[in-house]
Coordinates of N, CA, C and O in Angstrom, one line a residue:
M1 N -20.7 -2.1 -2.7 CA -20.9 -2.5 -1.3 C -19.9 -1.7 -0.4 O -18.7 -1.4 -0.8
S2 N -20.3 -1.4 0.8 CA -19.5 -0.7 1.7 C -18.3 -1.5 2.2 O -18.3 -2.7 2.2
W3 N -17.2 -0.9 2.6 CA -16.0 -1.6 3.1 C -16.4 -2.1 4.5 O -15.7 -3.0 5.0
L4 N -17.4 -1.6 5.1 CA -17.8 -2.1 6.4 C -19.3 -2.4 6.4 O -20.2 -1.6 6.9
P5 N -19.7 -3.6 5.9 CA -21.1 -3.9 5.8 C -21.7 -4.2 7.2 O -22.9 -4.1 7.3
S6 N -20.9 -4.6 8.1 CA -21.4 -5.0 9.4 C -20.3 -5.1 10.5 O -19.2 -5.3 10.1
L7 N -20.7 -4.9 11.7 CA -19.7 -5.2 12.8 C -19.8 -6.6 13.3 O -19.0 -7.1 14.1
E8 N -20.8 -7.4 12.8 CA -21.0 -8.8 13.2 C -20.0 -9.7 12.6 O -19.7 -9.6 11.4
T9 N -19.4 -10.6 13.5 CA -18.5 -11.6 13.0 C -18.8 -12.9 13.6 O -19.5 -12.9 14.6
K10 N -18.3 -14.0 13.1 CA -18.7 -15.3 13.6 C -17.9 -15.7 14.8 O -18.4 -16.4 15.7
T11 N -16.6 -15.2 14.9 CA -15.8 -15.6 16.0 C -15.0 -14.4 16.6 O -14.9 -13.3 15.9
P12 N -14.5 -14.5 17.8 CA -13.7 -13.4 18.3 C -12.5 -13.1 17.5 O -12.1 -12.0 17.3
E13 N -11.9 -14.2 16.9 CA -10.7 -13.9 16.0 C -11.1 -13.1 14.8 O -10.3 -12.2 14.5
E14 N -12.2 -13.4 14.2 CA -12.7 -12.5 13.1 C -12.9 -11.1 13.6 O -12.7 -10.1 12.9
G15 N -13.5 -11.0 14.8 CA -13.7 -9.7 15.4 C -12.4 -8.9 15.6 O -12.4 -7.7 15.4
Y16 N -11.4 -9.6 16.0 CA -10.1 -8.9 16.2 C -9.6 -8.4 14.9 O -9.0 -7.3 14.8
E17 N -9.7 -9.3 13.9 CA -9.2 -8.9 12.5 C -10.0 -7.6 12.0 O -9.4 -6.7 11.4
L18 N -11.3 -7.6 12.3 CA -12.1 -6.5 12.0 C -11.7 -5.2 12.8 O -11.6 -4.1 12.2
A19 N -11.3 -5.4 14.0 CA -10.8 -4.3 14.8 C -9.6 -3.7 14.2 O -9.4 -2.5 14.2
I20 N -8.7 -4.5 13.7 CA -7.5 -4.1 13.1 C -7.8 -3.3 11.8 O -7.3 -2.2 11.6
K21 N -8.8 -3.8 11.0 CA -9.2 -3.2 9.8 C -9.8 -1.8 10.1 O -9.5 -0.8 9.4
L22 N -10.6 -1.7 11.2 CA -11.2 -0.4 11.6 C -10.1 0.6 11.9 O -10.1 1.7 11.5
S23 N -9.1 0.1 12.6 CA -8.0 1.0 13.0 C -7.2 1.5 11.8 O -6.8 2.6 11.7
R24 N -6.9 0.5 10.9 CA -6.1 0.9 9.7 C -6.9 1.9 8.8 O -6.4 2.8 8.2
M25 N -8.2 1.6 8.7 CA -9.0 2.5 7.9 C -9.1 3.9 8.5 O -9.2 4.9 7.7
A26 N -9.1 4.0 9.8 CA -9.1 5.3 10.4 C -7.9 6.1 10.0 O -8.0 7.3 9.7
V27 N -6.7 5.5 10.0 CA -5.5 6.1 9.6 C -5.6 6.5 8.1 O -5.3 7.7 7.7
K28 N -6.1 5.6 7.3 CA -6.2 5.9 5.9 C -7.2 7.0 5.6 O -6.9 7.9 4.7
K29 N -8.3 7.1 6.3 CA -9.3 8.2 6.1 C -8.7 9.5 6.6 O -9.0 10.5 6.1
T30 N -7.9 9.4 7.7 CA -7.4 10.6 8.3 C -6.3 11.2 7.4 O -6.1 12.4 7.2
Q31 N -5.4 10.3 6.8 CA -4.3 10.7 6.0 C -4.5 9.9 4.7 O -3.9 8.8 4.5
P32 N -5.3 10.4 3.7 CA -5.5 9.6 2.5 C -4.3 9.6 1.5 O -4.4 8.8 0.6
D33 N -3.3 10.3 1.7 CA -2.1 10.3 0.8 C -1.2 9.1 1.1 O -0.5 9.1 2.2
D34 N -1.2 8.1 0.2 CA -0.4 6.9 0.4 C 1.1 7.3 0.6 O 1.8 6.7 1.5
E35 N 1.6 8.2 -0.2 CA 3.0 8.6 -0.1 C 3.3 9.2 1.3 O 4.4 8.9 1.9
A36 N 2.4 10.0 1.8 CA 2.7 10.7 3.1 C 2.7 9.6 4.2 O 3.5 9.6 5.1
R37 N 1.7 8.6 4.1 CA 1.7 7.6 5.1 C 3.0 6.7 5.1 O 3.5 6.4 6.1
N38 N 3.4 6.4 3.9 CA 4.6 5.6 3.7 C 5.8 6.3 4.2 O 6.8 5.7 4.8
K39 N 5.9 7.6 4.0 CA 7.0 8.4 4.5 C 7.1 8.5 6.0 O 8.1 8.4 6.6
M40 N 5.9 8.5 6.7 CA 5.8 8.5 8.2 C 6.0 7.2 8.8 O 6.4 7.1 10.0
R41 N 5.8 6.1 8.1 CA 5.8 4.8 8.7 C 7.1 4.4 9.4 O 7.0 3.9 10.6
P42 N 8.3 4.7 8.9 CA 9.5 4.4 9.7 C 9.6 5.1 11.1 O 10.1 4.6 12.0
D43 N 9.0 6.3 11.2 CA 9.0 7.0 12.4 C 8.2 6.3 13.5 O 8.7 6.2 14.6
Y44 N 7.0 5.8 13.2 CA 6.2 5.2 14.2 C 6.5 3.7 14.3 O 6.3 3.1 15.4
A45 N 7.0 3.1 13.2 CA 7.3 1.6 13.3 C 8.5 1.3 14.2 O 8.6 0.2 14.7
N46 N 9.3 2.3 14.5 CA 10.4 2.1 15.4 C 10.3 2.8 16.7 O 11.3 3.1 17.4
N47 N 9.0 3.2 17.1 CA 8.8 4.0 18.3 C 7.8 3.2 19.2 O 6.7 2.9 18.8
A48 N 8.4 2.7 20.3 CA 7.6 1.9 21.2 C 6.3 2.6 21.7 O 5.2 1.9 21.8
D49 N 6.3 3.9 21.9 CA 5.1 4.6 22.3 C 4.1 4.6 21.2 O 2.9 4.4 21.5
S50 N 4.5 4.8 20.0 CA 3.6 4.8 18.9 C 2.9 3.4 18.7 O 1.7 3.3 18.4
L51 N 3.7 2.4 18.8 CA 3.2 1.0 18.7 C 2.2 0.7 19.8 O 1.2 0.0 19.6
T52 N 2.5 1.1 21.0 CA 1.6 0.9 22.1 C 0.3 1.6 21.9 O -0.8 1.1 22.2
M53 N 0.4 2.9 21.4 CA -0.9 3.6 21.1 C -1.7 2.9 20.0 O -2.9 2.8 20.1
A54 N -1.0 2.4 19.0 CA -1.7 1.6 17.9 C -2.4 0.4 18.5 O -3.5 0.1 18.2
S55 N -1.7 -0.3 19.4 CA -2.4 -1.4 20.1 C -3.6 -1.0 20.9 O -4.6 -1.7 20.9
H56 N -3.5 0.2 21.5 CA -4.6 0.7 22.3 C -5.8 1.0 21.4 O -7.0 0.7 21.7
V57 N -5.6 1.5 20.2 CA -6.6 1.8 19.3 C -7.3 0.5 18.8 O -8.5 0.4 18.8
V58 N -6.5 -0.5 18.5 CA -7.1 -1.8 18.1 C -7.9 -2.3 19.3 O -9.0 -2.8 19.0
A59 N -7.4 -2.3 20.5 CA -8.1 -2.8 21.6 C -9.5 -2.1 21.8 O -10.5 -2.7 22.1
T60 N -9.5 -0.8 21.6 CA -10.7 0.0 21.8 C -11.7 -0.4 20.7 O -12.9 -0.6 20.9
N61 N -11.2 -0.6 19.5 CA -12.1 -1.1 18.4 C -12.6 -2.5 18.6 O -13.7 -2.8 18.3
F62 N -11.7 -3.3 19.2 CA -12.2 -4.7 19.5 C -13.3 -4.7 20.5 O -14.2 -5.5 20.4
Q63 N -13.2 -3.8 21.5 CA -14.3 -3.7 22.5 C -15.6 -3.4 21.8 O -16.7 -3.9 22.1
T64 N -15.6 -2.5 20.8 CA -16.8 -2.1 20.0 C -17.3 -3.3 19.3 O -18.5 -3.6 19.3
V65 N -16.4 -4.0 18.6 CA -16.9 -5.2 17.8 C -17.4 -6.3 18.8 O -18.4 -6.9 18.5
A66 N -16.8 -6.5 19.9 CA -17.2 -7.5 20.8 C -18.6 -7.2 21.3 O -19.5 -8.1 21.4
K67 N -18.8 -6.0 21.7 CA -20.2 -5.6 22.2 C -21.2 -5.8 21.1 O -22.3 -6.2 21.3
A68 N -20.9 -5.4 19.8 CA -21.8 -5.6 18.7 C -22.1 -7.0 18.5 O -23.2 -7.3 17.9
N69 N -21.3 -7.9 18.9 CA -21.5 -9.4 18.7 C -21.9 -10.0 20.0 O -21.8 -11.3 20.2
N70 N -22.4 -9.2 21.0 CA -22.9 -9.7 22.3 C -21.8 -10.7 22.9 O -22.1 -11.7 23.5
Y71 N -20.6 -10.2 22.7 CA -19.4 -11.0 23.2 C -19.4 -12.4 22.8 O -18.9 -13.3 23.5
W72 N -20.0 -12.7 21.7 CA -20.0 -14.1 21.0 C -20.7 -15.1 21.9 O -20.3 -16.3 21.9
R73 N -21.7 -14.7 22.6 CA -22.5 -15.6 23.5 C -23.5 -16.3 22.7 O -24.1 -15.8 21.8

C-alpha cells in the first residue's frame, strides 16, 4: 500500500496531520540520506527563518488537503 492512499480525511485536524506528513515526506524524498538530514537538523531547528518557511510549507499542503476534502463541508 502507498504511504499516501488518499488526501481525504475525516476532520480538519486529521487533514493538518496529513499536511505535516506531506511536508516531512517531501524533505525525506528530496534528501533520502538519514545521516545527512540529522546532521542538518540543528542548523534549521534553531533558525527562525527556517522554521517559518517550514510552517509555510505545511500551510500550503494544508490548503491542498482542505480543498481535496471540500473544506470538510
